[in-house]
Amino acid sequence: MLKSKITLKDIARELEVSVSTVSKALKNSEEISRDTKEKVQAFARLYNYKPNNIAISLKNKRTKNIGVVIPDIVHYFFNTVVRGIEKYANAKGYNVIVCLSEESFDKEVINMEMLANGSIDGFIMSLSSETQAKKDYNHLKEVTQQGIPVVLFDRITNEVDCDKVVIDDQLGAYTATQKLLQQGRKRVALITTDDYLSVAKSRTEGYTKALLDAGIPVRDELILKLPTMEMDEEAIRDFFNNTDMDAILCVNEIFAVFSIRIAMEKGFKVPEDISIIGFTDGMLAKYANPSLTVVAQHGERMGEISAKMLIDKVEDESDEEIFQTKILEPTLVLRDSTIN
Amino acid sequence: MLKSKITLKDIARELEVSVSTVSKALKNSEEISRDTKEKVQAFARLYNYKPNNIAISLKNKRTKNIGVVIPDIVHYFFNTVVRGIEKYANAKGYNVIVCLSEESFDKEVINMEMLANGSIDGFIMSLSSETQAKKDYNHLKEVTQQGIPVVLFDRITNEVDCDKVVIDDQLGAYTATQKLLQQGRKRVALITTDDYLSVAKSRTEGYTKALLDAGIPVRDELILKLPTMEMDEEAIRDFFNNTDMDAILCVNEIFAVFSIRIAMEKGFKVPEDISIIGFTDGMLAKYANPSLTVVAQHGERMGEISAKMLIDKVEDESDEEIFQTKILEPTLVLRDSTIN
DNA sequence: CTATTTTACGAAAACGGTTTCGTGTTAATA
DNA sequence: TATTAACACGAAACCGTTTTCGTAAAATAG
């Protein structure tokens, strides 16, 4: 009972006209007589004709698909970015193909290769940690050299010529640290990841700068550098056991809410005894007990902007190579894990 | 400097052979001499030839794309399902196009129409709440009638002929409620959504059944039915103010962790004074304070199974119409919001 | 009434592949 | 030596569109 899709050829045969006539009639071309147009359009409507996207893609070398390659989708931040991309892209008639690199260089490469052979009109990506560690961006360079536009967001590199969207991570960390110091905290710790992650590096810089600007020396023993953004409960527990601190800045919300728990387990009162701030204004931050003060990264905004930048490039005929980097301002969202 | 992709025709011209020869040579066809094959393959490798996916899709009417339409991606559950789908699909060489209906019937329809014209080989979906409320499944029926395979998961309907994957929601709620009763709780409340949501209905049934089986009457004042899965802090706060309860079962983790907070605000100790169980074993459940006992829905598993079912159908030539419904067992994950 | 312009349509190429079938050349067989 | 089979390749159709260009017939102009 499988009534397969009807094609132009089918309509042409049935109405005893040529395929070209049908095509034109459906596009309301001036070339076709009123009579014929009405006949064709009525027939098409009746049989619910819809042009085949693939054929159209092949013809005009445009797929109306956007490839999104991100390290993971479980971190709330990436989640919101995808939502922002989706929103803008769909409104513009584009579909979003999501691929997860899972922080793996190889997967990132494979995913890009899968998509780069005609499946998409452009890429929006955030680099995997492995890629940032390796500093190998050849897969990106190849793609851009083929004329496929790329927009990098959040985890970016300057070695690729493309548009970029980030928040001012350094400023975010700076503001947060400053906030902690203003509360009278003396021993502000930092839980971050290795410096190869671009965002972690910037945030560490912001933290350091804030301390120095306040005339406080940076003490290495107050900084915990985890290898990746992945949760390592043991490491954080150990850090707590061996460190005397009265405030913590964390590079994501997961580290932060987990820190809240450990702090409470160790008998600290949050925020009375210890203040904690995280990055990413997600579910965890909102619903943690106590709720978490965070640096909001405006992921949805970021997604929308990335999508707009990409689609503008895709639809711009003139292939002038002007690349811009958009820097969003982070916002400090005050909640109950700090004294406000 | 835009070196556009190289095509078969380019290779043919350069090597002074025909396009067909090149095509066959690259496929290592027996028809082509060793010499020619080597020449062609070397050339292709040198210029990094990759066949154009769109052309191939057009030719064999297979896109190797899967369309995923879900209500939202911020709920952890859908998130994990997408991850599962991605994982399986990618391993099989398929791409995943994610579309968000945002609980809107219209968006669901539009998204499906966008994809149903050749862009994908099949759909994996979970119905929007509006769709379940309207009970209008014509967009799904049209698609299946066109021979496009569909797999429904979690929020399903029996009115569409297709494969389905769900967890046994009733059992999950039953087990959870039973657990609460076994702890000696007498006034077990339920925070759920309107019955039109298939999962909410099943969970309410499980809750009811568990109470009745234990000889406890179901009291309407212990049940809060929110209109949708969206958070309504006021409603939950009111519920707390007007209800005397010593345990709550919530249909998602967000309602549950928020309930924990309100309970604590009202001076209850969790789990000593009140026990709380939610659905979805997500970040919130893991990192809430106290951590949340939940009914795990095994989203990733569900995604993998959905993807497998879909791809099996897509790749199965014989169009026998046998549809199966896979029911996964929920698991109760004990944490600190209940006495264990 | 002829010459020219519209009008309305069809043929064919193109997008980038795959695949069937035909054929000229060479080598093997009778 | 004549016949046939094997080999190696090319022409062309096809997937479903769009678009350019050519042209017969009808309409208008002269």
XYZ file of C-alpha atoms (C1' of nucleotides) in Angstrom:
740
model
C 0.000 0.000 0.000
C 3.157 1.986 -0.358
C 2.261 5.027 -2.418
C 5.708 6.304 -3.229
C 6.333 9.984 -3.719
C 5.077 11.490 -6.929
C 7.638 13.154 -9.208
C 7.579 15.786 -11.891
C 7.812 13.060 -14.446
C 4.695 11.418 -13.085
C 2.751 14.630 -13.336
C 4.076 15.274 -16.815
C 3.078 11.830 -18.029
C -0.354 12.069 -16.496
C -1.088 15.513 -17.889
C 0.608 14.868 -21.197
C 2.973 17.792 -20.990
C 6.731 17.904 -20.620
C 8.652 17.800 -17.387
C 9.947 21.302 -17.995
C 6.430 22.616 -18.341
C 5.433 21.051 -15.068
C 8.463 22.450 -13.316
C 7.779 25.916 -14.620
C 4.069 25.735 -13.972
C 4.682 24.879 -10.357
C 6.986 27.829 -10.044
C 4.291 30.042 -11.534
C 6.504 30.935 -14.454
C 5.299 33.633 -16.850
C 6.237 31.329 -19.633
C 3.328 29.010 -18.996
C -0.300 29.746 -19.855
C -2.802 30.350 -17.134
C -4.703 27.235 -18.137
C -1.779 24.896 -17.961
C -0.556 26.350 -14.702
C -3.879 25.833 -13.036
C -4.158 22.305 -14.314
C -0.680 21.389 -13.144
C -0.987 23.089 -9.795
C -4.319 21.483 -9.092
C -2.947 18.080 -9.953
C 0.124 18.641 -7.810
C -1.950 19.715 -4.860
C -4.265 16.781 -5.263
C -1.428 14.294 -5.185
C 0.451 16.291 -2.581
C 3.511 16.779 -4.714
C 6.633 17.926 -2.881
C 9.903 18.366 -4.733
C 12.677 15.978 -3.810
C 15.189 17.780 -1.637
C 18.072 15.634 -2.721
C 17.558 16.374 -6.389
C 17.357 20.064 -5.632
C 20.474 19.877 -3.514
C 22.354 18.191 -6.299
C 21.203 20.755 -8.793
C 22.030 23.907 -6.921
C 24.790 22.551 -4.734
C 23.058 23.676 -1.584
C 21.710 21.270 0.955
C 20.131 23.604 3.466
C 21.777 21.459 6.106
C 24.142 22.688 8.767
C 26.630 20.368 10.407
C 27.144 20.861 14.118
C 30.076 19.069 15.692
C 30.375 19.393 19.449
C 32.285 17.516 22.140
C 29.165 16.383 23.931
C 25.572 17.225 24.411
C 25.122 16.441 28.060
C 26.815 19.562 29.315
C 24.063 22.077 29.585
C 26.062 24.712 27.807
C 26.381 22.784 24.555
C 22.792 21.863 24.898
C 21.654 25.438 24.872
C 23.938 26.292 22.004
C 22.382 23.541 19.933
C 18.989 24.920 20.828
C 19.991 28.369 19.672
C 21.388 27.023 16.419
C 18.275 24.950 15.829
C 16.048 27.895 16.429
C 17.746 30.261 14.044
C 18.518 27.653 11.434
C 15.009 26.253 11.321
C 13.550 29.706 10.975
C 15.780 30.115 7.931
C 14.730 26.779 6.489
C 17.868 24.909 7.430
C 18.186 21.535 9.130
C 20.728 20.791 11.764
C 22.829 17.651 11.692
C 24.349 17.083 15.103
C 27.486 15.037 15.517
C 29.238 14.337 18.800
C 32.987 14.122 18.912
C 32.877 12.975 22.524
C 36.092 14.910 23.112
C 37.888 12.624 20.667
C 40.052 13.947 17.877
C 39.417 10.954 15.674
C 35.671 11.157 16.014
C 35.777 14.810 15.214
C 37.700 14.090 12.034
C 35.448 11.222 11.009
C 32.321 13.222 11.619
C 33.579 16.107 9.579
C 34.612 13.862 6.740
C 31.211 12.203 6.723
C 29.529 15.540 6.345
C 32.001 17.413 4.185
C 31.197 15.511 1.014
C 28.097 17.353 0.079
C 25.850 16.668 3.050
C 26.059 20.130 4.540
C 26.558 23.744 3.542
C 28.717 24.644 6.513
C 29.955 23.711 9.939
C 29.395 25.078 13.407
C 31.783 23.537 15.879
C 33.395 23.584 19.229
C 36.698 21.748 19.378
C 37.157 18.503 21.244
C 39.625 18.567 24.091
C 41.855 16.120 22.266
C 41.960 18.406 19.279
C 42.918 21.337 21.424
C 45.552 19.244 23.140
C 47.009 18.006 19.864
C 46.758 21.379 18.206
C 46.080 19.571 14.964
C 43.588 21.519 12.917
C 44.179 20.055 9.490
C 40.688 18.686 9.206
C 39.366 22.185 9.728
C 41.798 23.733 7.321
C 40.948 21.241 4.611
C 37.304 22.000 4.936
C 37.733 25.741 4.800
C 40.063 25.404 1.822
C 37.299 23.594 -0.001
C 35.225 26.684 0.475
C 32.972 25.240 3.145
C 32.321 27.953 5.723
C 33.005 27.181 9.353
C 32.006 28.937 12.554
C 33.858 28.029 15.722
C 32.325 28.733 19.092
C 33.497 28.545 22.684
C 36.460 26.242 22.165
C 38.213 27.928 19.311
C 41.636 28.283 17.763
C 43.250 31.132 15.913
C 44.914 28.805 13.490
C 41.823 28.413 11.373
C 40.472 31.186 9.193
C 36.827 31.370 10.052
C 34.215 33.237 12.034
C 34.281 32.720 15.775
C 31.931 33.285 18.681
C 33.023 33.197 22.301
C 32.176 34.765 25.573
C 34.828 36.784 27.285
C 35.895 33.936 29.523
C 38.652 35.892 31.108
C 36.282 38.667 32.067
C 33.798 36.149 33.395
C 36.353 34.569 35.647
C 37.680 37.958 36.618
C 34.270 39.234 37.651
C 33.474 36.094 39.559
C 36.773 36.114 41.407
C 36.377 39.753 42.186
C 32.954 39.039 43.602
C 34.416 36.418 45.889
C 37.154 38.761 47.049
C 34.649 41.533 47.680
C 32.850 39.207 50.045
C 36.027 39.152 52.049
C 37.224 35.780 50.899
C 40.958 35.410 51.307
C 41.706 31.974 49.986
C 39.915 31.726 46.669
C 40.536 28.390 44.997
C 40.106 27.456 41.358
C 38.958 24.139 39.963
C 39.710 24.077 36.282
C 41.151 21.841 33.578
C 44.416 21.670 31.795
C 45.419 24.796 29.956
C 45.180 23.330 26.499
C 41.438 23.831 26.671
C 41.129 27.358 25.395
C 38.305 28.292 27.720
C 39.998 26.893 30.778
C 43.091 28.854 29.987
C 41.205 32.121 29.637
C 39.304 31.506 32.819
C 42.455 30.752 34.715
C 43.918 33.989 33.401
C 40.879 35.914 34.568
C 41.138 34.354 37.991
C 44.832 35.130 38.232
C 44.367 38.682 37.059
C 41.655 39.360 39.599
C 43.865 38.124 42.418
C 46.847 40.117 41.294
C 44.783 43.255 40.773
C 43.650 42.870 44.364
C 47.218 42.485 45.487
C 46.829 38.833 46.377
C 49.488 36.386 45.301
C 48.438 33.417 43.225
C 49.066 30.224 45.140
C 49.413 27.058 43.134
C 48.104 24.894 45.915
C 44.774 26.673 45.564
C 44.435 25.585 41.952
C 43.203 22.171 40.900
C 43.705 21.301 37.266
C 41.738 18.301 36.128
C 42.759 16.662 32.851
C 39.384 17.226 31.151
C 35.925 18.592 31.782
C 34.910 15.151 32.852
C 33.962 14.695 36.457
C 36.601 13.253 38.768
C 35.018 12.985 42.189
C 38.120 11.605 43.811
C 40.305 14.449 42.676
C 37.913 17.042 43.997
C 37.530 15.202 47.292
C 41.293 15.039 47.690
C 41.580 18.684 46.864
C 39.166 19.473 49.655
C 41.056 17.330 52.093
C 44.348 18.988 51.404
C 43.395 22.565 50.879
C 42.384 25.354 53.140
C 40.073 27.641 51.216
C 37.065 29.843 51.760
C 35.859 30.234 48.198
C 36.011 28.295 44.949
C 35.609 29.235 41.340
C 34.836 26.273 39.072
C 35.003 26.186 35.279
C 31.669 24.426 34.978
C 28.537 23.879 36.965
C 29.116 20.218 37.622
C 32.415 20.768 39.421
C 30.699 23.544 41.334
C 27.662 21.702 42.606
C 29.784 18.739 43.462
C 32.031 21.069 45.409
C 29.002 22.327 47.279
C 28.187 18.807 48.288
C 31.689 17.974 49.448
C 31.888 21.256 51.327
C 28.666 20.450 53.130
C 29.811 16.920 53.830
C 32.914 18.347 55.446
C 30.759 20.492 57.678
C 31.144 23.782 55.863
C 28.109 25.977 55.581
C 27.523 27.330 52.077
C 27.748 30.268 51.628
C 28.559 31.265 55.195
C 31.844 29.383 55.470
C 32.667 28.955 51.845
C 31.406 30.616 48.665
C 31.226 28.793 45.389
C 30.784 30.061 41.849
C 30.579 28.020 38.672
C 30.383 28.555 34.963
C 27.199 27.751 32.969
C 23.773 28.811 34.067
C 22.131 25.426 33.732
C 19.668 23.186 35.447
C 22.170 22.173 38.053
C 22.904 25.740 39.015
C 19.237 26.592 39.242
C 18.106 23.565 41.174
C 21.103 22.762 43.321
C 20.720 23.163 47.079
C 21.808 25.786 47.762
C 21.403 27.196 44.288
C 24.599 28.115 42.516
C 25.944 31.521 41.640
C 27.302 31.276 38.124
C 28.868 33.010 35.204
C 26.200 32.704 32.543
C 27.586 31.963 29.103
C 24.445 32.713 27.129
C 24.666 29.552 25.123
C 21.424 30.029 23.263
C 22.465 33.476 22.140
C 25.789 32.034 21.107
C 24.069 29.369 19.062
C 21.861 31.867 17.323
C 24.761 34.121 16.502
C 26.838 31.220 15.229
C 23.983 30.090 13.025
C 23.441 33.580 11.706
C 27.111 34.030 10.923
C 27.258 30.705 9.158
C 24.119 31.161 7.128
C 25.181 34.641 6.126
C 28.427 33.193 4.816
C 26.672 30.331 3.090
C 24.242 32.604 1.336
C 26.739 35.302 0.495
C 27.759 34.865 -3.120
C 30.802 37.113 -3.056
C 33.501 34.998 -1.516
C 35.314 37.776 0.214
C 37.307 36.302 3.041
C 36.501 38.548 5.947
C 36.295 36.734 9.231
C 35.033 38.165 12.425
C 35.160 37.106 16.034
C 32.182 37.949 18.146
C 32.792 38.208 21.853
C 29.785 38.012 24.144
C 29.722 39.451 27.614
C 29.289 36.951 30.386
C 26.832 37.711 33.162
C 27.215 36.936 36.802
C 24.012 35.351 38.100
C 23.846 35.655 41.862
C 22.301 32.827 43.814
C 22.631 31.221 47.196
C 26.115 29.778 46.987
C 27.583 33.226 47.565
C 26.836 35.973 50.033
C 25.129 38.671 48.045
C 42.242 29.820 -3.472
C 39.090 27.814 -3.351
C 39.972 24.368 -4.677
C 36.564 22.930 -5.149
C 35.944 19.234 -4.788
C 37.211 17.012 -7.545
C 34.664 14.880 -9.408
C 34.732 11.688 -11.422
C 34.522 13.778 -14.527
C 37.648 15.678 -13.557
C 39.579 12.485 -13.057
C 38.269 11.066 -16.305
C 39.301 14.137 -18.253
C 42.723 14.235 -16.681
C 43.451 10.563 -17.244
C 41.764 10.455 -20.629
C 39.420 7.652 -19.783
C 35.661 7.618 -19.426
C 33.707 8.455 -16.317
C 32.418 4.909 -16.127
C 35.925 3.554 -16.140
C 36.900 5.816 -13.299
C 33.842 4.864 -11.296
C 34.536 1.183 -11.772
C 38.240 1.535 -11.139
C 37.585 3.183 -7.823
C 35.274 0.369 -6.885
C 37.973 -2.096 -7.789
C 35.795 -3.656 -10.443
C 37.020 -6.827 -12.153
C 36.134 -5.218 -15.415
C 39.033 -2.816 -15.262
C 42.649 -3.723 -15.899
C 45.133 -3.666 -13.092
C 47.060 -0.884 -14.773
C 44.128 1.441 -15.162
C 42.864 0.765 -11.667
C 46.180 1.650 -10.153
C 46.465 4.774 -12.202
C 42.992 5.938 -11.298
C 43.257 5.058 -7.643
C 46.588 6.772 -7.302
C 45.222 9.879 -8.919
C 42.125 9.837 -6.750
C 44.174 9.461 -3.616
C 46.515 12.220 -4.676
C 43.689 14.656 -5.170
C 41.776 13.308 -2.202
C 38.726 12.370 -4.183
C 35.586 11.678 -2.175
C 32.314 10.824 -3.869
C 29.548 13.350 -3.503
C 27.025 12.098 -0.981
C 24.146 13.929 -2.554
C 24.703 12.380 -5.951
C 24.864 8.951 -4.383
C 21.743 9.630 -2.364
C 19.885 10.662 -5.470
C 21.012 7.585 -7.333
C 20.154 4.958 -4.780
C 17.400 6.799 -2.968
C 19.119 6.410 0.354
C 20.481 9.320 2.288
C 22.051 7.629 5.277
C 20.408 10.318 7.372
C 18.049 9.715 10.255
C 15.572 12.344 11.336
C 15.063 12.702 15.064
C 12.135 14.817 16.206
C 11.859 15.349 19.942
C 9.968 17.782 22.149
C 13.083 19.288 23.626
C 16.683 18.555 24.271
C 17.161 20.147 27.627
C 15.462 17.413 29.576
C 18.213 15.012 30.401
C 16.209 12.042 29.269
C 15.871 13.181 25.661
C 19.465 14.161 25.774
C 20.592 10.665 26.553
C 18.300 9.187 23.955
C 19.853 11.398 21.312
C 23.237 10.252 22.494
C 22.226 6.642 22.127
C 20.824 7.216 18.669
C 23.935 9.103 17.602
C 26.178 6.357 18.845
C 24.450 3.530 17.061
C 23.670 5.492 13.924
C 27.193 6.821 13.501
C 28.629 3.371 13.934
C 26.403 2.305 11.064
C 27.448 5.221 8.911
C 24.305 7.264 9.419
C 23.997 10.925 10.315
C 21.460 12.238 12.729
C 19.365 15.280 11.963
C 17.860 16.601 15.165
C 14.719 18.704 15.118
C 12.990 20.120 18.166
C 9.233 20.374 18.242
C 9.369 22.290 21.502
C 6.147 20.558 22.521
C 4.360 22.230 19.636
C 2.176 20.307 17.222
C 2.804 22.735 14.387
C 6.559 22.617 14.768
C 6.430 18.867 14.809
C 4.506 18.848 11.550
C 6.749 21.403 9.889
C 9.886 19.598 10.933
C 8.618 16.326 9.588
C 7.580 17.867 6.320
C 10.977 19.477 5.916
C 12.665 16.150 6.298
C 10.189 13.835 4.627
C 11.002 14.949 1.106
C 14.085 12.956 0.597
C 16.333 14.290 3.320
C 16.128 11.263 5.555
C 15.619 7.526 5.398
C 13.469 7.324 8.502
C 12.243 9.003 11.637
C 12.809 8.449 15.327
C 10.428 10.516 17.383
C 8.822 11.218 20.687
C 5.514 13.051 20.429
C 5.079 16.632 21.521
C 2.621 17.206 24.314
C 0.382 19.190 21.993
C 0.265 16.288 19.600
C -0.671 13.916 22.366
C -3.317 16.345 23.575
C -4.791 16.822 20.101
C -4.538 13.157 19.234
C -3.880 14.197 15.672
C -1.391 11.846 14.100
C -1.991 12.482 10.421
C 1.499 13.745 9.824
C 2.829 10.466 11.116
C 0.390 8.408 9.121
C 1.241 10.230 5.916
C 4.887 9.556 6.398
C 4.441 5.871 7.102
C 2.116 5.538 4.134
C 4.875 6.890 1.951
C 6.939 3.990 3.097
C 9.200 5.988 5.379
C 9.861 3.920 8.489
C 9.177 5.492 11.859
C 10.186 4.507 15.368
C 8.350 6.101 18.265
C 9.897 6.161 21.706
C 8.725 7.160 25.156
C 5.780 9.292 24.147
C 4.007 7.022 21.753
C 0.574 6.334 20.333
C -1.048 3.155 19.181
C -2.714 4.870 16.302
C 0.360 4.770 14.134
C 1.704 1.577 12.628
C 5.354 1.573 13.494
C 7.970 0.211 15.836
C 7.917 1.543 19.366
C 10.279 1.652 22.308
C 9.215 2.541 25.818
C 10.081 1.755 29.344
C 7.439 0.179 31.513
C 6.396 3.456 33.076
C 3.657 1.911 35.090
C 6.040 -0.589 36.613
C 8.540 2.158 37.324
C 6.004 4.199 39.195
C 4.701 1.120 40.909
C 8.118 0.103 42.149
C 8.923 3.590 43.303
C 5.650 3.994 45.149
C 6.056 0.601 46.720
C 9.506 1.610 47.894
C 8.073 4.671 49.569
C 5.359 2.647 51.239
C 7.861 0.101 52.455
C 9.669 2.885 54.221
C 6.552 3.394 56.197
C 5.318 6.428 54.348
C 1.591 6.885 54.705
C 0.815 9.944 52.654
C 2.564 9.457 49.346
C 1.919 12.331 46.974
C 2.310 12.417 43.219
C 3.445 15.351 41.099
C 2.650 14.596 37.506
C 1.185 16.163 34.385
C -2.097 15.943 32.626
C -3.124 12.472 31.526
C -2.914 13.160 27.827
C 0.830 12.687 28.075
C 1.129 8.946 27.612
C 3.974 8.564 30.063
C 2.300 10.624 32.759
C -0.804 8.529 32.468
C 1.083 5.255 32.828
C 3.025 6.569 35.774
C -0.112 7.734 37.498
C -1.578 4.295 36.959
C 1.471 2.663 38.494
C 1.250 4.960 41.480
C -2.435 4.256 41.919
C -1.978 0.537 41.562
C 0.762 0.431 44.157
C -1.403 2.270 46.653
C -4.407 0.088 46.045
C -2.347 -3.093 46.199
C -1.165 -1.928 49.606
C -4.713 -1.304 50.660
C -4.305 2.463 50.724
C -6.980 4.629 49.159
C -5.964 7.064 46.444
C -6.599 10.592 47.605
C -6.965 13.243 44.957
C -5.629 15.971 47.188
C -2.308 14.145 47.197
C -2.016 14.392 43.440
C -0.785 17.487 41.632
C -1.341 17.515 37.900
C 0.627 20.182 36.094
C -0.425 21.049 32.546
C 2.924 20.122 30.984
C 6.380 18.914 31.856
C 7.438 22.506 32.129
C 8.420 23.749 35.548
C 5.798 25.690 37.490
C 7.418 26.711 40.745
C 4.338 28.421 42.072
C 2.136 25.408 41.614
C 4.545 23.166 43.459
C 4.971 25.683 46.247
C 1.199 25.937 46.642
C 0.898 22.198 46.663
C 3.358 22.043 49.533
C 1.494 24.683 51.445
C -1.808 22.912 51.171
C -0.856 19.325 51.447
C 0.178 17.101 54.278
C 2.474 14.429 52.872
C 5.485 12.396 53.874
C 6.627 11.230 50.453
C 6.448 12.388 46.856
C 6.815 10.672 43.540
C 7.557 13.048 40.667
C 7.364 12.289 36.958
C 10.676 13.938 36.240
C 13.847 14.904 38.038
C 13.254 18.617 37.866
C 9.987 18.497 39.763
C 11.714 16.215 42.228
C 14.767 18.284 43.033
C 12.655 21.372 43.240
C 10.435 19.526 45.682
C 13.489 18.703 47.744
C 14.305 22.358 47.943
C 10.816 23.429 48.930
C 10.641 20.659 51.477
C 13.889 21.844 53.029
C 12.750 25.438 52.943
C 9.684 24.405 54.869
C 11.836 22.818 57.500
C 11.451 19.206 56.477
C 14.472 16.992 56.635
C 15.030 14.900 53.529
C 14.808 11.936 53.741
C 14.036 11.752 57.431
C 10.743 13.642 57.334
C 9.867 13.262 53.708
C 11.090 10.954 50.952
C 11.234 11.987 47.359
C 11.640 9.971 44.186
C 11.805 11.260 40.646
C 11.955 9.900 37.137
C 15.117 10.238 34.976
C 18.559 9.453 36.258
C 20.213 12.673 35.169
C 22.701 15.243 36.318
C 20.207 16.801 38.663
C 19.491 13.534 40.386
C 23.168 12.746 40.775
C 24.306 16.133 41.971
C 21.339 17.407 43.922
C 21.764 17.839 47.667
C 20.656 15.433 48.903
C 21.044 13.291 45.831
C 17.837 12.015 44.340
C 16.469 8.494 44.256
C 15.072 7.957 40.786
C 13.484 5.611 38.340
C 16.128 5.323 35.649
C 14.708 5.278 32.148
C 17.823 4.083 30.375
C 17.591 6.710 27.710
C 20.823 5.829 25.991
C 19.770 2.214 25.682
C 16.433 3.390 24.358
C 18.154 5.527 21.758
C 20.359 2.700 20.622
C 17.451 0.320 20.348
C 15.376 2.868 18.461
C 18.216 3.465 16.053
C 18.753 -0.228 15.546
C 15.074 -0.843 14.899
C 14.929 2.008 12.429
C 18.052 1.098 10.547
C 16.992 -2.524 10.354
C 13.746 -1.403 8.756
C 15.496 1.000 6.432
C 17.925 -1.611 5.219
C 15.415 -4.415 5.001
C 14.400 -4.808 1.378
C 11.327 -6.960 1.952
C 8.644 -4.551 2.988
C 6.819 -6.861 5.311
C 4.851 -4.773 7.741
C 5.667 -6.324 11.077
C 5.879 -3.817 13.881
C 7.162 -4.515 17.324
C 7.033 -2.672 20.600
C 10.024 -3.013 22.834
C 9.438 -2.429 26.519
C 12.459 -1.747 28.680
C 12.562 -2.356 32.382
C 13.008 0.696 34.525
C 15.492 0.567 37.377
C 15.160 2.146 40.759
C 18.370 3.967 41.638
C 18.592 4.510 45.369
C 20.159 7.696 46.614
C 19.858 10.013 49.566
C 16.368 11.386 49.085
C 14.916 8.151 50.430
C 15.706 6.016 53.447
C 17.395 2.938 52.096
C -1.269 39.711 -46.600
C 3.368 39.376 -45.277
C 6.751 40.314 -41.543
C 7.620 40.397 -36.940
C 6.860 39.661 -32.293
C 4.723 37.133 -28.562
C 3.189 33.217 -26.421
C 3.604 28.601 -24.768
C 5.841 24.861 -24.693
C 9.473 20.979 -25.337
C 14.260 19.158 -25.924
C 18.328 18.769 -23.806
C 22.029 19.702 -20.735
C 23.456 19.900 -16.197
C 24.288 18.482 -11.130
C 27.699 13.779 -9.806
C 27.420 9.606 -9.417
C 26.146 4.079 -10.723
C 25.125 0.492 -13.730
C 23.743 -1.990 -17.825
C 24.878 -3.126 -22.140
C 27.405 -2.946 -26.350
C 31.810 -3.343 -28.836
C 36.533 -3.346 -30.538
C 40.754 -5.693 -29.596
C 43.324 -9.409 -28.293
C 44.075 -14.100 -26.965
C 42.646 -18.728 -26.809
C 40.476 -22.506 -28.989
C 38.906 -25.457 -32.818
C 43.304 -19.974 -40.345
C 38.705 -19.130 -38.846
C 35.892 -18.869 -34.690
C 35.034 -17.733 -30.242
C 35.748 -16.268 -25.768
C 37.842 -13.099 -22.616
C 39.179 -8.662 -21.637
C 38.950 -3.668 -21.103
C 36.624 -0.026 -21.809
C 32.971 3.539 -23.348
C 28.193 5.161 -24.364
C 24.124 6.022 -22.429
C 20.428 5.734 -19.257
C 19.034 6.892 -14.755
C 18.021 9.288 -10.103
C 14.592 14.259 -9.869
C 15.172 18.641 -10.452
C 16.225 23.401 -12.892
C 17.252 26.186 -16.645
C 18.738 27.576 -21.145
C 17.628 27.658 -25.647
C 15.094 26.600 -29.774
C 10.705 26.761 -32.235
C 5.837 26.138 -33.858
C 1.783 28.578 -33.600
C -0.725 32.569 -32.584
C -1.001 37.442 -32.265
C 0.275 41.837 -33.684
C 2.307 45.272 -36.707
C 3.143 47.285 -41.020
